[in-house]
Amino acid sequence: MPVLSLQRQKWVIAENILIIALALVPLLVTFPYRVNIFLSWEGAYRISSGQMPFKDFGTPLGYGFWIIPALFFKCFGPEMITLVKAQVFINLLAGFSFRSILRTLNVKPGVRFLSVLVFVLSYSFFNFWPWYNHTVIVFELIGISCLLRSFFTDIRLRSYLWMLLAAFFIFLSIFTKQDGGGMAFMLCLLFVAYNSFQTRRWWDLLLFPGMVLGIALLFIVPLLPGFAYWFNHGQPPHSSRLSINDLTDEILGSSNWIKGYVLLVVLCIAARLKQGKVWLQERREVLFILLTLGMLGEAAIFQVTSYTPPDNNIFFHSFAFAFITSYLCDLLQVNTDRVRPLLGATLLVLFWWSGTWWKYVSRFTDRLFPAQEMVLNDPHHENVVNRRNYMISTDTTDVPVTQWVFSNLKPLRKIYMPASTVKGIDRVLALPVVKEKRENIKVLNMTELTPLAAAMPYHLETGPDIPLWYHLGVGMFNRQLAAYTQKVREHHYDLVIFEYAPGLNNFFPFALRNELQQQYHQVDSFLAPRRPTNAMIEVYIK
């Protein structure tokens, strides 16, 4: 027993080092200003300042996504880099939850270590910034981990405490993003139904959804009536993102990884069935199958309903890998717990997911082996043509940016942006209206530079009809647009900062820009912190 205990401790330590080490990498580097990260900052800043969602501002999502970033803002201050620290914590939660799921399902240590490696490389390592399409899955993983623990805990009271925790995190998943959270809830109901059938714990079929409903009421009732308008459950003025045509086009037209994994999982199950059907009575075996197929199905739908960023559904790789590798190792009698097979398999996994880490290593190799410089129209040198320069961009729509630099403002510490953006921010802060009115200034900031609220600073507008962000048809609607249009006509604001992104469908409402050009005076413009630099920030005063 002591020897077995020591061996288990070695695996736990190895997995802990793997999860923690890769999660901490973002703390060692600096970052460019991330597209859309303004939404994460604004929600966390408002909540950390004491504002209540659906009372002081509106959002089509629940506020589960902003809970952790808001807590980190309280501890470390409202800086952009604080969001990175919050994401480090979220990645730690994700890694340990995934490992807990595999441990509860009795996945062998060697396979579990490799699966954790796949998980952190494919899903956590490159997620430096908090985003709701990632956080919703993390809360789901925590909920599934707790629910599985409840199934295999002998003490009844402790089992129900685990189930209560599972219900809480599944609700947080729903309260972070409706689509992912809803699928997480349905998947957990499937687990509960199977476990109840096998153990004859029929009350669980009512108890678990009852717990989720009770927790939901505790959170939602205080938010009424604004919650009923803002939270998107398909009611007007919201629109549903679930389209049968989009699903069939995406799943049947592409999704090759998901379909390939489904094929391999089915083959593994068929091979196991030939050995006898007794194993189907093993709860852990069947739950593993349900979990793997459920995650593949969820990923297939999630890529359609939550399409930004395009790789937010790749959590399925680690679950499929864990299941297929477990079954293949059993069928082929391969012992991955031994050093040599494990080392070889680890190198293969690193080779498989080299795309996530090579771009950081390549920064050093590029310095060691610099590429030949391109020479154009120089009779004294031969023209160099290689893989990196055989095409020359003729696109004139993108404004050339030669340099990204850091800002001296504390909320933007360790974040670099186009030099035009940094200089433009400095000019805004130097405007006479900003210096004269200071904190009493009335500002409408319809840009991605939401940290200006802390840098300037100015008071954010509050009210049940104030949107958290301004994407027309998503974060705000015609009712809010009409209210802002009226305020602009009345010259309510001392300063308006508006981002014009012509390539994005009313990311900031075009109609309001037209009104601003008639009612206000534009005094400046500079690049928005985007890649490519295809948007401009315009500054208006009375």
XYZ file of C-alpha atoms in Angstrom:
542
model
C 0.000 0.000 0.000
C 2.745 2.569 0.783
C 4.380 1.807 -2.600
C 1.065 2.235 -4.426
C 0.402 5.452 -2.541
C 3.840 6.791 -3.486
C 3.297 5.947 -7.149
C -0.037 7.754 -7.141
C 1.567 10.780 -5.524
C 4.166 10.902 -8.297
C 1.448 11.045 -10.947
C -0.432 13.738 -9.027
C 2.725 15.820 -8.655
C 3.580 15.435 -12.352
C 0.082 16.490 -13.393
C 0.104 19.423 -10.973
C 3.414 20.674 -12.358
C 2.116 20.356 -15.905
C -1.119 22.254 -15.230
C 0.446 24.981 -13.088
C 3.565 25.559 -15.208
C 1.692 26.101 -18.470
C -0.987 28.193 -16.763
C 1.641 30.593 -15.366
C 3.345 31.295 -18.706
C 1.182 34.382 -19.491
C 2.532 36.119 -16.381
C 5.995 36.183 -17.967
C 5.196 37.983 -21.220
C 3.627 41.170 -22.566
C 0.655 41.335 -24.902
C -0.826 43.313 -27.769
C -4.220 44.898 -27.200
C -6.685 42.076 -27.815
C -9.628 42.484 -30.158
C -12.948 42.489 -28.238
C -11.240 42.378 -24.831
C -12.856 45.745 -24.062
C -16.010 43.797 -23.191
C -14.227 41.749 -20.529
C -12.698 44.887 -19.009
C -15.906 46.949 -18.960
C -18.047 44.264 -17.286
C -15.412 43.496 -14.673
C -14.843 47.201 -13.992
C -18.524 47.958 -13.533
C -19.177 44.984 -11.235
C -16.007 45.596 -9.204
C -17.185 49.202 -8.773
C -20.407 47.980 -7.160
C -22.739 48.195 -10.160
C -25.481 45.580 -10.469
C -26.059 43.871 -13.838
C -29.573 44.383 -15.277
C -30.049 47.267 -12.828
C -27.140 49.591 -13.610
C -26.422 48.220 -17.084
C -27.825 45.650 -19.469
C -26.262 42.643 -21.138
C -27.675 39.760 -23.199
C -25.603 37.362 -21.084
C -25.704 36.530 -17.426
C -22.881 37.973 -15.339
C -21.214 34.639 -14.534
C -18.403 35.429 -16.950
C -17.397 38.613 -15.099
C -17.380 37.207 -11.547
C -13.729 36.077 -11.528
C -12.335 39.101 -13.451
C -14.269 41.453 -11.131
C -12.790 39.762 -8.058
C -9.309 40.132 -9.540
C -9.988 43.808 -10.268
C -10.806 44.211 -6.579
C -7.542 42.528 -5.584
C -5.103 43.830 -8.229
C -6.740 46.944 -9.680
C -8.612 47.656 -12.942
C -5.726 47.070 -15.342
C -5.751 45.148 -18.593
C -2.986 42.898 -17.280
C -5.274 41.968 -14.372
C -7.494 40.206 -16.894
C -4.514 38.030 -17.812
C -4.032 37.149 -14.127
C -7.709 36.235 -13.890
C -7.341 33.977 -16.929
C -4.377 32.227 -15.308
C -6.682 31.325 -12.427
C -9.418 30.206 -14.845
C -6.936 27.996 -16.704
C -5.896 26.420 -13.410
C -9.543 25.665 -12.620
C -9.979 24.152 -16.076
C -6.915 21.926 -15.836
C -7.666 20.570 -12.367
C -11.338 20.007 -13.220
C -10.443 18.027 -16.329
C -7.992 15.932 -14.345
C -10.600 15.356 -11.629
C -13.064 14.058 -14.234
C -10.528 11.532 -15.530
C -9.572 10.416 -12.020
C -13.206 9.820 -11.091
C -13.643 7.738 -14.261
C -10.564 5.651 -13.282
C -8.537 6.557 -16.356
C -5.104 4.996 -15.981
C -2.376 7.363 -14.745
C -0.278 7.324 -17.917
C -3.252 7.986 -20.186
C -4.498 10.615 -17.762
C -1.169 12.448 -17.833
C -1.137 12.435 -21.632
C -4.752 13.604 -21.744
C -4.006 16.467 -19.373
C -1.088 17.415 -21.621
C -3.410 17.461 -24.640
C -5.940 19.527 -22.693
C -3.540 22.243 -21.527
C -1.840 22.479 -24.925
C -4.989 22.451 -27.035
C -7.381 24.433 -24.861
C -5.687 26.357 -22.038
C -2.187 27.370 -23.054
C -3.117 29.898 -25.750
C -6.095 31.338 -23.836
C -4.395 34.335 -22.238
C -7.508 36.522 -21.969
C -10.853 35.766 -20.293
C -13.676 35.297 -22.773
C -17.189 34.029 -22.132
C -17.001 31.302 -24.790
C -14.121 29.798 -22.800
C -15.367 30.483 -19.270
C -18.713 28.791 -19.996
C -16.871 25.523 -20.715
C -14.678 25.882 -17.619
C -17.733 26.205 -15.370
C -19.204 23.188 -17.167
C -16.071 21.130 -16.464
C -16.184 22.055 -12.778
C -19.882 21.114 -12.649
C -19.334 17.755 -14.376
C -16.399 17.024 -12.065
C -18.563 17.642 -8.986
C -21.485 15.661 -10.393
C -19.346 12.612 -11.122
C -17.911 12.824 -7.613
C -21.444 12.762 -6.250
C -22.168 9.505 -8.120
C -19.261 7.644 -6.533
C -19.374 9.012 -2.975
C -20.735 6.459 -0.521
C -21.792 8.901 2.193
C -25.230 10.168 1.148
C -24.925 13.673 2.655
C -21.537 14.237 1.050
C -22.914 12.966 -2.251
C -25.702 15.544 -2.192
C -23.255 18.306 -1.277
C -21.216 17.436 -4.367
C -24.440 17.468 -6.407
C -25.322 20.888 -5.018
C -21.902 22.193 -6.042
C -22.432 20.683 -9.485
C -25.806 22.429 -9.786
C -24.213 25.741 -8.784
C -21.478 25.595 -11.433
C -23.815 24.324 -14.140
C -26.030 27.314 -13.394
C -22.976 29.599 -13.604
C -22.267 28.023 -16.975
C -25.796 28.897 -18.142
C -25.397 32.351 -16.585
C -22.192 32.837 -18.574
C -23.394 31.791 -22.031
C -26.813 30.354 -22.775
C -25.861 27.889 -25.507
C -22.889 26.213 -23.854
C -24.524 26.318 -20.434
C -27.770 24.866 -21.747
C -25.947 21.959 -23.380
C -23.966 21.423 -20.177
C -27.231 21.165 -18.234
C -28.713 18.653 -20.702
C -25.535 16.578 -20.644
C -25.615 16.471 -16.846
C -29.281 15.447 -16.927
C -28.238 12.530 -19.147
C -25.594 11.507 -16.599
C -28.090 11.747 -13.747
C -30.682 9.702 -15.661
C -28.216 6.891 -16.381
C -26.824 6.870 -12.847
C -30.339 6.849 -11.370
C -31.260 3.890 -13.574
C -28.203 1.927 -12.452
C -28.352 2.800 -8.741
C -32.146 3.183 -8.380
C -31.654 6.665 -6.911
C -34.761 7.945 -8.661
C -35.043 11.071 -6.536
C -31.884 12.401 -8.208
C -33.893 12.887 -11.402
C -35.892 15.577 -9.609
C -33.277 16.700 -7.114
C -30.546 17.841 -9.522
C -32.734 19.967 -11.836
C -34.524 21.239 -8.720
C -31.188 22.396 -7.296
C -30.317 24.191 -10.542
C -33.749 25.837 -10.611
C -33.509 26.917 -6.967
C -30.073 28.465 -7.470
C -31.313 30.185 -10.641
C -34.217 31.763 -8.773
C -31.899 33.034 -6.031
C -29.763 34.787 -8.653
C -32.432 35.964 -11.087
C -35.368 37.182 -8.986
C -33.432 40.174 -7.552
C -32.557 41.187 -11.135
C -36.147 41.484 -12.372
C -37.668 43.143 -14.352
C -34.571 44.192 -16.345
C -33.370 40.613 -16.612
C -36.444 39.558 -18.615
C -35.662 42.155 -21.289
C -31.887 41.871 -21.504
C -31.152 38.159 -21.036
C -31.375 36.524 -24.442
C -33.638 33.478 -24.459
C -34.850 34.089 -28.004
C -37.411 36.785 -27.155
C -37.673 40.099 -29.094
C -35.638 42.206 -29.659
C -33.100 39.378 -29.478
C -32.650 36.851 -32.257
C -31.774 33.156 -32.029
C -28.416 31.932 -33.297
C -29.663 28.358 -33.691
C -30.193 27.623 -37.376
C -30.713 24.154 -38.853
C -29.076 25.208 -42.117
C -26.019 26.579 -40.309
C -25.732 23.361 -38.275
C -25.952 21.062 -41.278
C -23.579 23.217 -43.332
C -20.963 23.282 -40.583
C -21.260 19.672 -39.427
C -21.718 17.970 -42.799
C -19.652 20.450 -44.793
C -16.615 20.464 -42.472
C -16.017 19.438 -38.791
C -13.682 16.663 -39.954
C -11.950 16.315 -36.585
C -15.254 15.822 -34.752
C -16.590 13.309 -37.287
C -13.285 11.437 -37.281
C -13.348 11.156 -33.497
C -16.955 9.936 -33.544
C -15.953 7.204 -35.990
C -13.024 6.106 -33.811
C -15.136 6.138 -30.639
C -17.799 3.985 -32.291
C -15.135 1.540 -33.497
C -13.707 1.323 -29.967
C -17.163 0.609 -28.555
C -17.841 -2.027 -31.228
C -14.543 -3.749 -30.475
C -15.360 -3.782 -26.782
C -18.835 -5.176 -27.406
C -17.320 -8.190 -29.130
C -15.623 -9.045 -25.848
C -18.968 -9.189 -24.050
C -21.707 -6.866 -22.869
C -20.983 -7.152 -19.158
C -18.864 -4.007 -19.214
C -21.947 -1.977 -20.156
C -23.060 -2.424 -16.555
C -19.922 -0.645 -15.387
C -21.072 2.881 -14.569
C -17.708 4.506 -15.114
C -17.316 2.894 -18.534
C -20.736 4.019 -19.755
C -20.393 7.494 -18.255
C -17.056 7.844 -20.053
C -18.786 6.985 -23.348
C -21.651 9.391 -22.689
C -19.231 12.147 -21.698
C -17.050 11.724 -24.796
C -19.915 11.563 -27.275
C -21.682 14.380 -25.436
C -18.634 16.643 -25.667
C -18.237 15.894 -29.362
C -21.894 16.719 -29.955
C -21.669 19.885 -27.891
C -18.580 21.022 -29.785
C -20.370 20.461 -33.113
C -23.234 22.760 -32.062
C -21.118 25.248 -30.108
C -19.023 26.127 -33.167
C -22.212 27.334 -34.870
C -23.915 29.188 -32.031
C -20.681 30.717 -30.644
C -18.572 31.411 -33.696
C -16.035 33.870 -32.269
C -13.232 33.044 -31.887
C -13.326 30.240 -34.474
C -11.449 27.720 -32.289
C -13.444 28.080 -29.078
C -14.888 24.548 -29.351
C -11.659 22.565 -29.372
C -12.146 21.267 -25.852
C -13.378 18.067 -27.541
C -9.845 16.977 -28.505
C -8.785 16.081 -24.976
C -11.938 14.089 -24.178
C -11.778 12.133 -27.436
C -8.059 11.529 -26.955
C -8.552 10.260 -23.399
C -11.324 7.853 -24.427
C -9.685 6.481 -27.582
C -6.247 6.141 -25.984
C -7.725 4.350 -22.951
C -9.495 1.800 -25.113
C -6.598 1.292 -27.514
C -4.141 0.758 -24.660
C -6.477 -1.871 -23.169
C -7.046 -3.620 -26.497
C -3.365 -3.544 -27.494
C -2.174 -4.177 -23.914
C 0.130 -1.147 -23.956
C 1.283 0.040 -20.539
C 1.654 3.819 -20.703
C 2.493 3.940 -16.990
C 6.042 2.834 -17.795
C 8.699 5.461 -18.494
C 9.682 4.644 -22.083
C 6.176 4.331 -23.588
C 5.076 7.431 -21.684
C 8.074 9.462 -22.841
C 7.529 8.442 -26.445
C 3.823 9.239 -26.262
C 4.578 12.614 -24.633
C 6.912 13.553 -27.490
C 4.240 12.562 -30.016
C 1.636 14.736 -28.256
C 4.065 17.681 -28.206
C 4.659 17.120 -31.919
C 0.908 16.931 -32.566
C 0.208 20.245 -30.800
C 3.464 21.973 -31.716
C 1.489 24.817 -33.276
C 0.575 26.145 -29.824
C 4.137 26.432 -28.532
C 6.334 26.706 -31.624
C 5.370 30.319 -32.350
C 7.066 31.292 -29.073
C 10.141 29.147 -29.688
C 10.374 30.443 -33.270
C 11.068 33.950 -31.965
C 14.470 32.664 -30.843
C 15.115 30.492 -33.903
C 14.375 33.458 -36.180
C 17.165 35.348 -34.454
C 19.558 32.408 -34.751
C 18.699 31.750 -38.395
C 17.524 35.078 -39.872
C 15.701 34.975 -43.186
C 17.132 36.720 -46.242
C 15.869 40.243 -46.712
C 13.691 40.997 -49.730
C 15.265 43.339 -52.267
C 13.079 45.101 -54.832
C 14.265 46.986 -57.919
C 17.883 47.119 -56.847
C 20.277 46.371 -59.763
C 23.144 45.751 -57.357
C 21.466 42.818 -55.620
C 19.636 39.743 -56.804
C 15.920 39.698 -56.042
C 15.243 37.261 -53.203
C 12.092 35.172 -53.520
C 11.116 32.744 -50.784
C 8.109 31.383 -48.951
C 7.700 34.528 -46.892
C 7.792 37.130 -49.650
C 6.707 35.516 -52.919
C 3.467 37.550 -52.725
C 3.363 41.341 -52.295
C 0.325 42.907 -50.705
C -1.485 45.443 -52.873
C -4.309 46.047 -50.382
C -4.673 49.773 -49.847
C -7.600 49.546 -47.433
C -5.423 48.655 -44.465
C -3.598 51.578 -42.892
C 0.105 50.674 -42.560
C 1.328 50.406 -39.015
C 5.070 50.269 -38.531
C 5.265 50.144 -34.785
C 3.318 48.929 -31.755
C 4.344 50.573 -28.495
C 3.467 50.638 -24.821
C 1.354 53.289 -23.134
C 2.369 55.041 -19.929
C -1.161 54.793 -18.545
C -1.513 52.427 -15.595
C -4.685 50.635 -16.806
C -2.795 49.751 -20.026
C 0.426 48.613 -18.359
C 2.290 45.811 -20.218
C -0.087 46.126 -23.189
C 1.216 47.430 -26.510
C -0.848 49.114 -29.204
C -0.287 50.971 -32.478
C 1.771 54.113 -31.913
C -1.082 56.074 -33.486
C -3.446 54.761 -30.793
C -1.121 55.631 -27.912
C -0.520 59.147 -29.215
C -4.239 59.572 -29.875
C -5.085 58.607 -26.297
C -2.573 61.168 -25.024
C -4.181 63.856 -27.175
C -7.651 62.974 -25.838
C -6.430 63.269 -22.245
C -4.873 66.632 -23.101
C -8.106 68.110 -24.485
C -9.161 71.313 -22.653
C -12.633 69.903 -21.940
C -11.049 66.899 -20.222
C -8.712 68.998 -18.088
C -11.369 71.549 -17.165
C -14.204 69.236 -16.176
C -12.094 66.348 -14.869
C -14.299 63.707 -13.193
C -17.455 65.706 -13.862
C -17.056 65.312 -17.594
C -19.861 63.490 -19.435
C -18.297 60.970 -21.808
C -19.799 58.575 -24.317
C -17.084 56.038 -25.128
C -18.213 53.884 -28.034
C -14.797 52.340 -28.685
C -12.696 49.373 -27.668
C -10.682 51.662 -25.372
C -12.924 51.094 -22.347
C -9.966 51.390 -19.882
C -10.110 55.153 -20.501
C -12.848 55.157 -17.839
C -10.120 54.459 -15.261
C -7.350 56.392 -17.008
C -9.196 59.688 -17.476
C -11.184 59.001 -15.205
C -14.891 59.581 -15.786
C -18.137 58.236 -14.370
C -19.813 55.538 -16.417
C -23.471 56.018 -17.234
C -25.779 53.736 -15.293
C -29.374 52.690 -15.670
C -31.466 49.678 -16.672
C -31.385 50.759 -20.330
C -27.615 51.392 -20.568
C -25.969 48.604 -22.622
C -22.679 47.089 -21.565
C -21.499 47.185 -25.169
C -22.793 48.734 -28.357
C -22.996 46.042 -31.040
C -26.375 46.817 -32.577
C -28.612 43.739 -32.604
C -26.408 41.905 -30.085
C -25.480 44.136 -27.134
C -27.921 46.971 -27.791
C -31.079 47.447 -29.821
C -33.109 50.145 -31.554
C -34.576 51.349 -28.258
C -31.137 52.144 -26.872
C -30.015 53.597 -30.202
C -32.959 56.000 -30.158
C -32.090 57.082 -26.607
C -28.445 57.766 -27.517
C -29.505 59.592 -30.684
C -31.726 61.888 -28.606
C -28.895 62.560 -26.139
C -26.555 63.468 -29.000
C -29.146 65.857 -30.448
C -29.488 67.467 -27.028
C -25.677 67.763 -26.719
C -25.797 65.788 -23.480
C -22.166 64.651 -23.693
C -19.091 66.854 -23.358
C -16.928 64.329 -25.180
C -17.811 61.464 -27.527
C -15.245 58.898 -28.643
C -16.569 56.742 -31.469
C -14.968 53.799 -33.252
C -15.778 53.532 -36.936
C -15.301 49.942 -38.164
C -16.821 49.864 -41.664
C -16.064 46.164 -42.145
C -18.077 45.058 -39.104
C -21.869 44.991 -39.154
C -22.826 47.861 -36.803
C -20.213 46.827 -34.267
C -20.700 50.409 -33.202
C -23.954 51.760 -34.704
C -23.382 53.574 -37.981
C -26.545 55.658 -37.559
C -25.186 57.297 -34.417
C -21.996 58.261 -36.222
C -24.069 60.040 -38.842
C -25.841 61.942 -36.057
C -22.540 62.839 -34.401
C -21.199 64.302 -37.630
C -24.188 66.631 -37.753
C -24.440 67.601 -34.072
C -20.828 67.560 -32.830
C -17.436 68.744 -34.034
C -14.784 66.119 -34.842
C -11.409 67.251 -33.510
C -9.245 64.150 -33.897
C -8.983 60.606 -35.233
C -6.488 57.800 -34.803
C -6.171 54.050 -35.292
C -8.194 51.634 -33.202
C -6.100 48.952 -31.425
C -6.933 46.199 -33.908
C -5.137 43.720 -36.136
C -5.569 44.361 -38.994
C -5.824 48.091 -38.392
C -9.119 48.465 -40.219
C -10.964 50.786 -37.823
C -10.566 54.421 -36.773
C -11.386 56.136 -33.494
C -12.985 59.555 -33.932
C -13.093 62.222 -31.221
C -16.042 64.622 -31.008
C -16.731 67.620 -28.778
C -19.651 70.027 -28.590
